[in-house]
Tab-separated table of C-alpha atoms and ligand atoms in Angstrom:
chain	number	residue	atom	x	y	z
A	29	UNK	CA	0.000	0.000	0.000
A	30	UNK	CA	1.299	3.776	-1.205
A	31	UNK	CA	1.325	5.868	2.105
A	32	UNK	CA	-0.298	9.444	1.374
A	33	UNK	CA	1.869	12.357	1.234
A	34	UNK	CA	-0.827	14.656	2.856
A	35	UNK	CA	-4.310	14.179	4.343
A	36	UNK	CA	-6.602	16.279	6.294
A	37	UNK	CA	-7.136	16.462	9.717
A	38	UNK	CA	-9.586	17.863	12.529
A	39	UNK	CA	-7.772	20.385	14.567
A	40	UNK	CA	-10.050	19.308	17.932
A	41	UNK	CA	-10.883	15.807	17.691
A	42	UNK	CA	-8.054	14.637	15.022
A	43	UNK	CA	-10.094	12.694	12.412
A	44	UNK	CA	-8.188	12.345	9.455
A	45	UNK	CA	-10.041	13.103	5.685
A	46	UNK	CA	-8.537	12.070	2.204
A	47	UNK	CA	-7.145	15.505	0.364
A	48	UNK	CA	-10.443	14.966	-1.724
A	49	UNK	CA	-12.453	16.102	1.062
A	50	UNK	CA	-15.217	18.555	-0.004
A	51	UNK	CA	-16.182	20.010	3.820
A	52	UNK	CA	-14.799	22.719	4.979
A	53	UNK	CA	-15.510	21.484	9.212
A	54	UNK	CA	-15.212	17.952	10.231
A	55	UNK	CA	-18.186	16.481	9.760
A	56	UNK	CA	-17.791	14.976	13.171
A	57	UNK	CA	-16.845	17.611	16.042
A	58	UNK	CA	-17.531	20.238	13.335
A	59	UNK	CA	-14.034	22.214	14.633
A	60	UNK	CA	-11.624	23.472	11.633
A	61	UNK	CA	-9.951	21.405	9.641
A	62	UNK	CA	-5.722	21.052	8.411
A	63	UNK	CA	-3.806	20.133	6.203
A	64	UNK	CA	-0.972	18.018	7.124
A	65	UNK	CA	1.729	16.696	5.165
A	66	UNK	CA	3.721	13.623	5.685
A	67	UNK	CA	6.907	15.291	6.219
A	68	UNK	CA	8.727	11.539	6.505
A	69	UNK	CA	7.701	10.624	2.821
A	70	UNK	CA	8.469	13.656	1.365
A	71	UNK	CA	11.930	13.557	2.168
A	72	UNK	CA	13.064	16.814	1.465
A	73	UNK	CA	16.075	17.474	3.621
A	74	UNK	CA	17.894	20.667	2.075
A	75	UNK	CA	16.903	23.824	0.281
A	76	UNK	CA	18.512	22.932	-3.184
A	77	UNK	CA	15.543	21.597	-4.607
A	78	UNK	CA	13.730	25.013	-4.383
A	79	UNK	CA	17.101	27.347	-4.871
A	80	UNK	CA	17.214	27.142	-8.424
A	81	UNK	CA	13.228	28.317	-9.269
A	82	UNK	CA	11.879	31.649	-9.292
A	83	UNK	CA	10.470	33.303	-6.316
A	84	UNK	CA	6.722	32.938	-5.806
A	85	UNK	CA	4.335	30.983	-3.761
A	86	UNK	CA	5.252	27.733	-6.502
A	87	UNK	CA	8.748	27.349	-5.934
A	88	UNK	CA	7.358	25.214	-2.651
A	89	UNK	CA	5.320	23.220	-4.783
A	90	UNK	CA	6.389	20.021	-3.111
A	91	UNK	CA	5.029	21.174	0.397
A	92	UNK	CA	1.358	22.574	-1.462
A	93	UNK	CA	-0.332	19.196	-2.340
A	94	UNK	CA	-2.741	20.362	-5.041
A	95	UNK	CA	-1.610	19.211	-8.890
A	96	UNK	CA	0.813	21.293	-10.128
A	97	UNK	CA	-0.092	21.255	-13.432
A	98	UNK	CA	-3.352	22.441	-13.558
A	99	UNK	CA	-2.591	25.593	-10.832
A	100	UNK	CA	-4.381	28.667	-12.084
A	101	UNK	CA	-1.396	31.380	-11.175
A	102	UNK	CA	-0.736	35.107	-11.218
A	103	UNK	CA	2.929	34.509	-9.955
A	104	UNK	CA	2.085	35.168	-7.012
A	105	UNK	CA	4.137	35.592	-4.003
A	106	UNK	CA	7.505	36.366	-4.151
A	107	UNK	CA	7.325	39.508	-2.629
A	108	UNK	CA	9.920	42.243	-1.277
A	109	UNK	CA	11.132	42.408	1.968
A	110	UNK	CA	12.840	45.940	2.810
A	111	UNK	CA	14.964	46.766	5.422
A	112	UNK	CA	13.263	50.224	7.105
A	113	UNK	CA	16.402	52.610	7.800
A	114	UNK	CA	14.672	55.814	8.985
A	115	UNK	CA	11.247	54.210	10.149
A	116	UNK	CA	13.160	52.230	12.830
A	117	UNK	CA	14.120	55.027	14.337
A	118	UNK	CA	10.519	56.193	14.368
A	119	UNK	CA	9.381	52.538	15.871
A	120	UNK	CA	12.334	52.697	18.349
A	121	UNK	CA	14.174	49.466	16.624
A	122	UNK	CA	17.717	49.170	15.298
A	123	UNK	CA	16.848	46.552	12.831
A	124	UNK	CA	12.998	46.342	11.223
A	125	UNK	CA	12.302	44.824	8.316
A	126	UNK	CA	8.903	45.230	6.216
A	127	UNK	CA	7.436	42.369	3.933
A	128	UNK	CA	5.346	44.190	1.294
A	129	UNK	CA	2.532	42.155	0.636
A	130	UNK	CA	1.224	44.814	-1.895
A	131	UNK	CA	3.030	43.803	-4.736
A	132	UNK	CA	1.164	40.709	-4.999
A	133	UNK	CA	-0.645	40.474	-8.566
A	134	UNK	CA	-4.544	41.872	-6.589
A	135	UNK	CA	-2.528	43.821	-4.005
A	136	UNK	CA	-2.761	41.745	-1.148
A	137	UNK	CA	-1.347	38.527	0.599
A	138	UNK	CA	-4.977	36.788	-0.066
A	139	UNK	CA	-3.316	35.996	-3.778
A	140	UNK	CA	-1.221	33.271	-1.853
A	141	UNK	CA	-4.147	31.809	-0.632
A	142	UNK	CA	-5.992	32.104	-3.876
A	143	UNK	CA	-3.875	30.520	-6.183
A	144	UNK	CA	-3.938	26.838	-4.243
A	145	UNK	CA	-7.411	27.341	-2.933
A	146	UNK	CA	-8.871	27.566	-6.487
A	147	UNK	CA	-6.549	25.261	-8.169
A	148	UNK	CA	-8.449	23.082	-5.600
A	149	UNK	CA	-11.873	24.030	-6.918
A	150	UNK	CA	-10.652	23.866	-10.308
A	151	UNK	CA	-9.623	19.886	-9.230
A	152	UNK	CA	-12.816	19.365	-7.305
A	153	UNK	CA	-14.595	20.322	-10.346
A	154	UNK	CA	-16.887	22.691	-8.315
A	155	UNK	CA	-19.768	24.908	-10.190
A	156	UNK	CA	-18.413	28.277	-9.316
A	157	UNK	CA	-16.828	29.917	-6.194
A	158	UNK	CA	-18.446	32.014	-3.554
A	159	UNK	CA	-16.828	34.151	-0.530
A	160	UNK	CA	-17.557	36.825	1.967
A	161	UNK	CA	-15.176	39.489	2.369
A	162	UNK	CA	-14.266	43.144	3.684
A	163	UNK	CA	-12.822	43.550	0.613
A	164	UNK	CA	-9.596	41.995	-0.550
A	165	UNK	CA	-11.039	38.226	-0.600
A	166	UNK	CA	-13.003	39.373	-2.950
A	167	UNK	CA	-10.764	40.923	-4.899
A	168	UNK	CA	-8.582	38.225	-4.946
A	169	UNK	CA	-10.786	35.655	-5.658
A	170	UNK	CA	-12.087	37.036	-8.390
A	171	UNK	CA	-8.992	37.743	-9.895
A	172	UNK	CA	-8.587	33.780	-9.705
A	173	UNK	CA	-11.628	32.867	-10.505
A	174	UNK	CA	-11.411	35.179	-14.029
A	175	UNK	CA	-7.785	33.149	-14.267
A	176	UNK	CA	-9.598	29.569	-13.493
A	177	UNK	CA	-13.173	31.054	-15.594
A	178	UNK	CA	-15.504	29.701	-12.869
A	179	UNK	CA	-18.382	31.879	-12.039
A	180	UNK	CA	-17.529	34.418	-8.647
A	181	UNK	CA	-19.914	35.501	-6.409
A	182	UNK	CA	-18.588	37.886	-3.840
A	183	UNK	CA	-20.874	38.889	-0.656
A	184	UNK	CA	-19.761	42.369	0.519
A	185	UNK	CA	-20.749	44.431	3.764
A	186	UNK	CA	-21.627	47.741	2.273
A	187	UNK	CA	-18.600	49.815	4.511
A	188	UNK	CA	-15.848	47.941	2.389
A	189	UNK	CA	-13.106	50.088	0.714
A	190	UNK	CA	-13.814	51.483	-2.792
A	191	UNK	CA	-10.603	50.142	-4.304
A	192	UNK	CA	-11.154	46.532	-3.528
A	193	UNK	CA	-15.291	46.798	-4.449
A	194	UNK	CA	-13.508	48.519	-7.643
A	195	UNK	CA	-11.638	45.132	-8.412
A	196	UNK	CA	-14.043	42.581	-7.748
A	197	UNK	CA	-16.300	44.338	-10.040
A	198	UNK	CA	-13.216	44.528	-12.975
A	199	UNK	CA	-12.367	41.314	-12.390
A	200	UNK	CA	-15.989	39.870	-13.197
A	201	UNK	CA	-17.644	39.245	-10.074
A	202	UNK	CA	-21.326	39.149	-9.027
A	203	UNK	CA	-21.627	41.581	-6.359
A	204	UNK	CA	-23.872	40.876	-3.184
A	205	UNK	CA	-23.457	44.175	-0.949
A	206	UNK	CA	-25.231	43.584	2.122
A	207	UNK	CA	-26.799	46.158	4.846
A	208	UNK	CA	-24.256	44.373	7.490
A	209	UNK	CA	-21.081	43.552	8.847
A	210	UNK	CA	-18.763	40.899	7.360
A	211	UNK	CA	-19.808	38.716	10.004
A	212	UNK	CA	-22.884	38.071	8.883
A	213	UNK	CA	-21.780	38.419	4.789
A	214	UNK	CA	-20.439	35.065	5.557
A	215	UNK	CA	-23.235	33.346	7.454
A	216	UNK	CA	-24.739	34.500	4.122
A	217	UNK	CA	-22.217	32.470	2.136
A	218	UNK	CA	-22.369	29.077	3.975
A	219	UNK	CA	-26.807	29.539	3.978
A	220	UNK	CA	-26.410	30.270	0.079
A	221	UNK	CA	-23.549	28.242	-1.170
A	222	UNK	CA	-24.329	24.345	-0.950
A	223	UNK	CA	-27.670	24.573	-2.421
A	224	UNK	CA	-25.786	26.838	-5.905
A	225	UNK	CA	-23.111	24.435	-5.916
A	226	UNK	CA	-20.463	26.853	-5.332
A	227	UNK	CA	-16.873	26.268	-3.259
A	228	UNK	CA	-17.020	28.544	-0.092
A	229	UNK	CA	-13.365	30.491	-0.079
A	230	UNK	CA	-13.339	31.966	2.907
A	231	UNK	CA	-10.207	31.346	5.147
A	232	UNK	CA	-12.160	28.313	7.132
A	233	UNK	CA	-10.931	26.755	3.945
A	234	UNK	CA	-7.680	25.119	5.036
A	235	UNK	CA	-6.559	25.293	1.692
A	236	UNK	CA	-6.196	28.993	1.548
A	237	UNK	CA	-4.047	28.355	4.235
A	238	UNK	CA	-2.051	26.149	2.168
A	239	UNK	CA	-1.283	28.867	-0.119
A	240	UNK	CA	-0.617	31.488	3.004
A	241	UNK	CA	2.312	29.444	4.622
A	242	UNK	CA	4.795	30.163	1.931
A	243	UNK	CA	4.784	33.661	3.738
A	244	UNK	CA	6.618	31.831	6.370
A	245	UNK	CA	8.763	29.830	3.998
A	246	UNK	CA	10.092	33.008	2.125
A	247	UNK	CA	10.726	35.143	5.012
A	248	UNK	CA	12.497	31.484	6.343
A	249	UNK	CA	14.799	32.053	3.395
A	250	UNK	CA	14.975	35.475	3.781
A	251	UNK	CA	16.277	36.159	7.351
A	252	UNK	CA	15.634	32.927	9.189
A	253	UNK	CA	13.738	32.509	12.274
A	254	UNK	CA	15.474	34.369	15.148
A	255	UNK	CA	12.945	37.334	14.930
A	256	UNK	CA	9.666	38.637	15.723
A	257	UNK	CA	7.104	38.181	13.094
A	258	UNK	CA	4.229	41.215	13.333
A	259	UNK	CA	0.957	40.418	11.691
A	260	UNK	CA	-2.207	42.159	11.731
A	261	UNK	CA	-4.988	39.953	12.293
A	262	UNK	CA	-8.826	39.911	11.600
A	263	UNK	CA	-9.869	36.402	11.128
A	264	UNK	CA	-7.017	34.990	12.733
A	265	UNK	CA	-6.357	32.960	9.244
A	266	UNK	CA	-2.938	34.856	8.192
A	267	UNK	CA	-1.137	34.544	11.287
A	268	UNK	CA	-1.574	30.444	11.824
A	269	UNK	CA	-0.244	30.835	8.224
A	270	UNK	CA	3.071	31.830	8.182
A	271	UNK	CA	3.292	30.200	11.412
A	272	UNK	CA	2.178	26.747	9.984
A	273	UNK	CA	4.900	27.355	7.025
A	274	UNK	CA	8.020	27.844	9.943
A	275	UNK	CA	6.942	24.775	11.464
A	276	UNK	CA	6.692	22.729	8.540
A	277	UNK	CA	10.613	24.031	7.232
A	278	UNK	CA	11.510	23.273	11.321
A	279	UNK	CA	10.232	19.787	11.012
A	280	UNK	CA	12.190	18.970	7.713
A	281	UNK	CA	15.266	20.025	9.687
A	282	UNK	CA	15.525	23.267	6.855
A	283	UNK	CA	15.258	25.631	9.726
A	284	UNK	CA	17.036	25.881	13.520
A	285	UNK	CA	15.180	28.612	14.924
A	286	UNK	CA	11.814	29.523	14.716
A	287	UNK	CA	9.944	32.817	15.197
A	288	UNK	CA	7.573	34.514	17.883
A	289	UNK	CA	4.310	35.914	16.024
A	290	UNK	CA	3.368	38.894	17.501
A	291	UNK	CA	-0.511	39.586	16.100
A	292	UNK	CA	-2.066	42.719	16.569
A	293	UNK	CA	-5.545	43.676	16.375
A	294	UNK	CA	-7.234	46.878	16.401
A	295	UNK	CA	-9.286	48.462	19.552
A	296	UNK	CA	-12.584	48.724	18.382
A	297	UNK	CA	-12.117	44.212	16.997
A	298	UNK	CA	-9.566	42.496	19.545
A	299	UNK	CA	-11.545	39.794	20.515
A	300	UNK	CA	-8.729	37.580	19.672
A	301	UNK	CA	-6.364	39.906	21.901
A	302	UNK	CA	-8.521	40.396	24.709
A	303	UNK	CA	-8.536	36.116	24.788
A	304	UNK	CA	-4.443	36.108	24.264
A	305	UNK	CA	-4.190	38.997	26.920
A	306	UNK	CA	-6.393	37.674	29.742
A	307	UNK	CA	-5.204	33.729	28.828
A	308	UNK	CA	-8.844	32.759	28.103
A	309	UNK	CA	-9.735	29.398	26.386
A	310	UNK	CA	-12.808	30.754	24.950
A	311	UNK	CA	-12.979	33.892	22.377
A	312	UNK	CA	-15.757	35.957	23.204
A	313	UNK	CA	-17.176	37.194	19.432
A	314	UNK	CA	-18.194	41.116	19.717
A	315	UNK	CA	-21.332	42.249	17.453
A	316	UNK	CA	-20.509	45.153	16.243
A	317	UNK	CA	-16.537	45.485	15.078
A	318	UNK	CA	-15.488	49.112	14.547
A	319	UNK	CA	-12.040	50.452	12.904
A	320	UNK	CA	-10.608	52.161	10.240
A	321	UNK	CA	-8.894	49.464	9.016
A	322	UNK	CA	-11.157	47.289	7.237
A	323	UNK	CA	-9.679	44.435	6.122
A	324	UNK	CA	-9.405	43.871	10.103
A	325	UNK	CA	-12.954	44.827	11.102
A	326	UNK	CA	-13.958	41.412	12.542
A	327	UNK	CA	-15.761	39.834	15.503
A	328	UNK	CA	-15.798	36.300	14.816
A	329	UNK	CA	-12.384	35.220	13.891
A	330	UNK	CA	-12.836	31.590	12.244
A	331	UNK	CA	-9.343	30.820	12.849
A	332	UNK	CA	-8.988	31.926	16.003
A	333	UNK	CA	-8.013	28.355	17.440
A	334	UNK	CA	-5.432	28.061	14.886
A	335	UNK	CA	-4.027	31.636	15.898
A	336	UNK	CA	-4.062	31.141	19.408
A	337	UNK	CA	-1.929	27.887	18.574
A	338	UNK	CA	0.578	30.195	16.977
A	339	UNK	CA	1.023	32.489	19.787
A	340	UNK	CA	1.215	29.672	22.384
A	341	UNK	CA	3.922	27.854	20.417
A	342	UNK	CA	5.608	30.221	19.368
A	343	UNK	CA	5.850	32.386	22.631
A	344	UNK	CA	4.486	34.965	20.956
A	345	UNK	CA	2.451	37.885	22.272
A	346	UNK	CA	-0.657	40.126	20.818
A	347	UNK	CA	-1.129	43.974	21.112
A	348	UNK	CA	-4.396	45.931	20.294
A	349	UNK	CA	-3.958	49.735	18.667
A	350	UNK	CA	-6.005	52.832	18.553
A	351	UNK	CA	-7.236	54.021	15.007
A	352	UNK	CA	-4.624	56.631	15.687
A	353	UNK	CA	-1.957	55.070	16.254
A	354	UNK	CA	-2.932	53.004	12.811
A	355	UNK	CA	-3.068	55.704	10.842
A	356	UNK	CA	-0.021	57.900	12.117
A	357	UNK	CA	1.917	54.305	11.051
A	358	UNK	CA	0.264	54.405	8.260
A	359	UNK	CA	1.148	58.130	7.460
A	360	UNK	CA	5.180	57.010	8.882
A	361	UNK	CA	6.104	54.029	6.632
A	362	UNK	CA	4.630	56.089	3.531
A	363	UNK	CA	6.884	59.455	4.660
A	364	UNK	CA	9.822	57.922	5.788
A	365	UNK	CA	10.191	55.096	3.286
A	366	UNK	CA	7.912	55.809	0.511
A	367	UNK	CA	6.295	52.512	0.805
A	368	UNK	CA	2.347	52.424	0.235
A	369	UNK	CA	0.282	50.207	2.489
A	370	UNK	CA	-3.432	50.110	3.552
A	371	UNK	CA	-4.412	51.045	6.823
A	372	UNK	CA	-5.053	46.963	8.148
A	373	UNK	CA	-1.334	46.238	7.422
A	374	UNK	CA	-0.141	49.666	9.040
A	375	UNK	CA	-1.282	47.714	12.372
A	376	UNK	CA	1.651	45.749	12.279
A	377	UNK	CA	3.849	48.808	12.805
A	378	UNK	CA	1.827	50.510	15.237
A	379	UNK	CA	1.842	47.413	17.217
A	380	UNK	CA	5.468	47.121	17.628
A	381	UNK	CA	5.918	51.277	18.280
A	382	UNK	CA	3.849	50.396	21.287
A	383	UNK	CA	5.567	46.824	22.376
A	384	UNK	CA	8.766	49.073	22.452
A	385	UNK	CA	7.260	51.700	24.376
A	386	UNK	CA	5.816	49.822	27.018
A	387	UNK	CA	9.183	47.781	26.818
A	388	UNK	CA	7.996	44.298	25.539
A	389	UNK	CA	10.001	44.563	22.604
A	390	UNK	CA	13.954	44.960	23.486
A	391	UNK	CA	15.850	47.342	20.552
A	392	UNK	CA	18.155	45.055	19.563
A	393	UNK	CA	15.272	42.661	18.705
A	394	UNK	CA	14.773	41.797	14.755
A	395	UNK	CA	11.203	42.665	13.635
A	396	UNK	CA	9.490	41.772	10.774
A	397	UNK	CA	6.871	43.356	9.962
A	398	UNK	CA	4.025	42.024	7.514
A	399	UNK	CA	2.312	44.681	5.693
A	400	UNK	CA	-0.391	42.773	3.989
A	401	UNK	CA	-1.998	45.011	1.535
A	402	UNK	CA	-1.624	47.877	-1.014
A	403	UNK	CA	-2.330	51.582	0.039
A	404	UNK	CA	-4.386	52.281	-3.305
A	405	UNK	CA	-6.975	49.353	-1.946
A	406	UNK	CA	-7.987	52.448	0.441
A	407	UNK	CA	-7.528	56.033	-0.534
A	408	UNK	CA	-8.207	58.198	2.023
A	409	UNK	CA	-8.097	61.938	0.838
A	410	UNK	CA	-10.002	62.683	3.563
A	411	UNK	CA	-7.388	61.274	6.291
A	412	UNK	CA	-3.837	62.500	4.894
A	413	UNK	CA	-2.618	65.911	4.735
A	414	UNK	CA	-0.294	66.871	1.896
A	415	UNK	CA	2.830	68.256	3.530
A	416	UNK	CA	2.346	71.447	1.129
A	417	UNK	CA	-0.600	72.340	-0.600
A	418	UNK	CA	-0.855	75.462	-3.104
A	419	UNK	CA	-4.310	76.686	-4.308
A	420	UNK	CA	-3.253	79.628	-6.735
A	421	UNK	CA	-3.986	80.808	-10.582
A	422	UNK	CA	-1.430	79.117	-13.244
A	423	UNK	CA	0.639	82.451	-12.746
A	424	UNK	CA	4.212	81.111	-13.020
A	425	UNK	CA	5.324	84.309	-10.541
A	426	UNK	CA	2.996	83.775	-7.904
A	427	UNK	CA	3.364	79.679	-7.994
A	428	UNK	CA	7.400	80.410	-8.211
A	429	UNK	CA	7.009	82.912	-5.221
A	430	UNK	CA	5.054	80.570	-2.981
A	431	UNK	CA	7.153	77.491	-4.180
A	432	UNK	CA	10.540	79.260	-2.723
A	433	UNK	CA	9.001	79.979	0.783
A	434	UNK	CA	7.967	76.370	1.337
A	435	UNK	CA	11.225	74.724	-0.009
A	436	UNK	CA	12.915	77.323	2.012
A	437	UNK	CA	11.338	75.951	5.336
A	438	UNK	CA	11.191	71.941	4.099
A	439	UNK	CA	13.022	70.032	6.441
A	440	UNK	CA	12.800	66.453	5.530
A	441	UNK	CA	13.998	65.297	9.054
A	442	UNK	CA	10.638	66.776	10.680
A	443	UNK	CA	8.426	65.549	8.179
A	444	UNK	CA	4.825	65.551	9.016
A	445	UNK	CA	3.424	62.179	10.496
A	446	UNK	CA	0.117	63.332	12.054
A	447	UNK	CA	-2.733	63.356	9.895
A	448	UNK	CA	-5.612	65.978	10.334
A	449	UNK	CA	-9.549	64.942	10.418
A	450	UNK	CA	-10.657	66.792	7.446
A	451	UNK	CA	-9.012	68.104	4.134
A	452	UNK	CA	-10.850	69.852	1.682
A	453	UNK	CA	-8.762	69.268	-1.730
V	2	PLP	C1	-7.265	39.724	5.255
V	2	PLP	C2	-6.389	40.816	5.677
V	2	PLP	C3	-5.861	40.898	6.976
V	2	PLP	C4	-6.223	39.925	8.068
V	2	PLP	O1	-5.828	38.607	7.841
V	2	PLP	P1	-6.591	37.414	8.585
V	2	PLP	O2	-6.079	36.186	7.973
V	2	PLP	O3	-8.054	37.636	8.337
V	2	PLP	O4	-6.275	37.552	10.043
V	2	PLP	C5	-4.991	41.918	7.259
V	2	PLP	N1	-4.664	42.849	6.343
V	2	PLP	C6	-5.148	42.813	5.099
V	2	PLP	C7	-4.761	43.873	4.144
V	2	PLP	C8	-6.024	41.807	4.715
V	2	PLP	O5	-6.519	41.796	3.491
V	3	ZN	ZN1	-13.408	16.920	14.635
């Protein structure tokens, strides 16, 4: 008898399903479900098999077991990581590190998610796909599902940014906009989607996990695992992740030390903090999730098990951040380093500024910090002050005059990282 190379497996009870498994619970305890992969058969025991190929999400394609050949791929993944030299000074760190997750072919990290999870419709021959989303799920999947041509529906709480709304609609989706919060987009989904025949995509689907853990392989390649991972996190899906992808490289022997995930959450949607802070067992959902950042806005984490996992294993830790303190990070890493991210992924930075404040987080520590989606997703003219702004005639004197006094006075060491309330353009 041929031993498998990966099943799936109940997270609470441990029932074990073939790979063709069409549930997205176990059918018995009805906890989330995992994919594991029989690290003793695939008997990969150094990096040179994935050296030679080109950066991306498929250059793991050993550890993603979904068939390769049929993959329906935007080359995603693959994504820069930049060393922050003047906003580490601003954070209070001597070495931080940003992985921009807005490069990815829709703008966000979902893509690495995407790409598996609907090669795996595409093998499970499913009618169409179907997800809830604040925004960038359903961007993402219908990018794929355009890629894969399987009818998308996307279900969409009416508060979501315009750029990702923008997308879904580009990329061919049907649009459900509903008078609620995501929460209840995607009880939507699961009442809706059995009886059309369409594949829910939402991160309960372990496979979209799958695609998420090569986060954790490429930043394994890229500076190891003696550092402190920062992720923001709404549904809890991201962070168990890249955390599931370290493990997996630690267990093959490719990797000696291994990360603490630090996830952060915003005030007005912690749940999952508020059960990592006061060591709870049981997340307590809250009804009404309010924050600037979207793509975050969430009171029933699906994942959280999985999450809370991560943190525990890792020795990780959790911080929760005003809408303030997102967006003056948010205003920072675009000032100081030119680098464009939407307000959700800014977290991740504000959450460290304050773990060095309070004094969790010791200078000298490495930081990584995972800035998950593009800034254009979410432009805010409302929220960001332009550091100059000159309302005059086309008169080439009077633009010249003004232009002199404000370059006079620009100091780019004191650059503006406050934002204002209102802006009238
Ligand atoms: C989805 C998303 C998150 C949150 O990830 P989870 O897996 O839901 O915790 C954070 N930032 C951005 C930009 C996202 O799109
Ligand atoms: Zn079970």
């Amino acid at each position: 008898m041929i031993e498998d190379s990966a099943w799936i497996r109940c997270i609470n009870c441990g029932e074990t399903y073939s790979l063709d498994y069409r549930g997205y619970v176990c059918s018995k305890c009805g906890d989330l479900l995992e994919v594991i992969l029989n690290l003793d058969i695939l008997n990969i025991n150094s990096w040179s098999i994935f050296k030679d190929r080109s950066r991306g999400v498929w250059r793991y394609r050993e550890l993603i077991p979904v068939d390769y050949n049929r993959r329906v791929s935007l080359n995603e993944g693959g994504t820069p990581l930049i060393e922050c030299k003047r906003l580490n000074e601003w954070v209070g760190l001597e070495k931080l590190y940003i992985k921009f997750e807005g490069t990815n072919p829709s703008g966000s990290f979902k893509d690495r998610g995407m790409t598996v999870a609907v090669t795996k419709a595409v093998e499970l021959k499913v009618k169409g796909v179907i997800c809830a989303s604040t925004g960038n799920t359903a961007a993402s999947l219908a990018a794929y599902a355009a890629r894969a041509s399987l009818p998308c529906i996307t279900v969409i709480p009416e508060d979501a940014a315009v750029g990702k709304i923008f997308q879904a609609i580009a990329y061919g989706a049907i649009l459900v906009k509903i008078k609620g919060s995501f929460d209840q987009a995607l009880k939507i989904v699961f009442q809706v989607s059995e009886e059309l025949g369409f594949y829910v995509l939402n991160s309960v689907n372990a496979w979209r996990i799958e695609g998420q853990k090569t986060l954790g392989y490429e930043l394994a390649e890229e500076i190891g695992g003696e550092c402190i991972i920062s992720v923001p996190v709404g549904n809890c899906g991201n962070i168990a992740a890249i955390w599931k992808g370290f493990k997996e490289l630690a267990e093959l022997g490719l990797l000696r030390n291994l990360p603490r995930m630090l996830g952060v959450q915003a005030e007005g949607a912690a749940p999952f903090a508020k059960l990592v802070k006061e060591h709870g067992e049981q997340l307590n959902p809250i009804d009404n999730p309010r924050t600037i950042a979207s793509a975050i806005r969430i009171g029933r984490p699906v994942n959280w098990k999985k999450a809370l996992k991560a943190i525990r294993e890792s020795g990780g830790d959790v911080e929760i951040v005003s809408d303030q303190e997102i967006l003056e990070a948010q205003t920072a890493i675009a000032r100081l380093e030119g680098l464009g991210v939407e307000p959700a992924s800014a977290a991740s930075i504000a959450g460290v500024k304050k773990k060095v404040e309070i004094g969790e987080l010791d200078k000298n520590d490495t930081v990584v910090c995972v800035c998950t989606g593009h800034i254009l997703k979410d432009p805010n003219l409302q929220l960001f002050k332009p550091i100059a702004l000159i309302e005059v005639e086309p008169d080439r004197e009077k633009i010249k005059h003004e232009l002199h006094e404000i370059v006079n006075h620009l100091s780019m060491k004191n650059i503006h990282i406050t934002y204002v309330k209102k802006q009238s353009w």
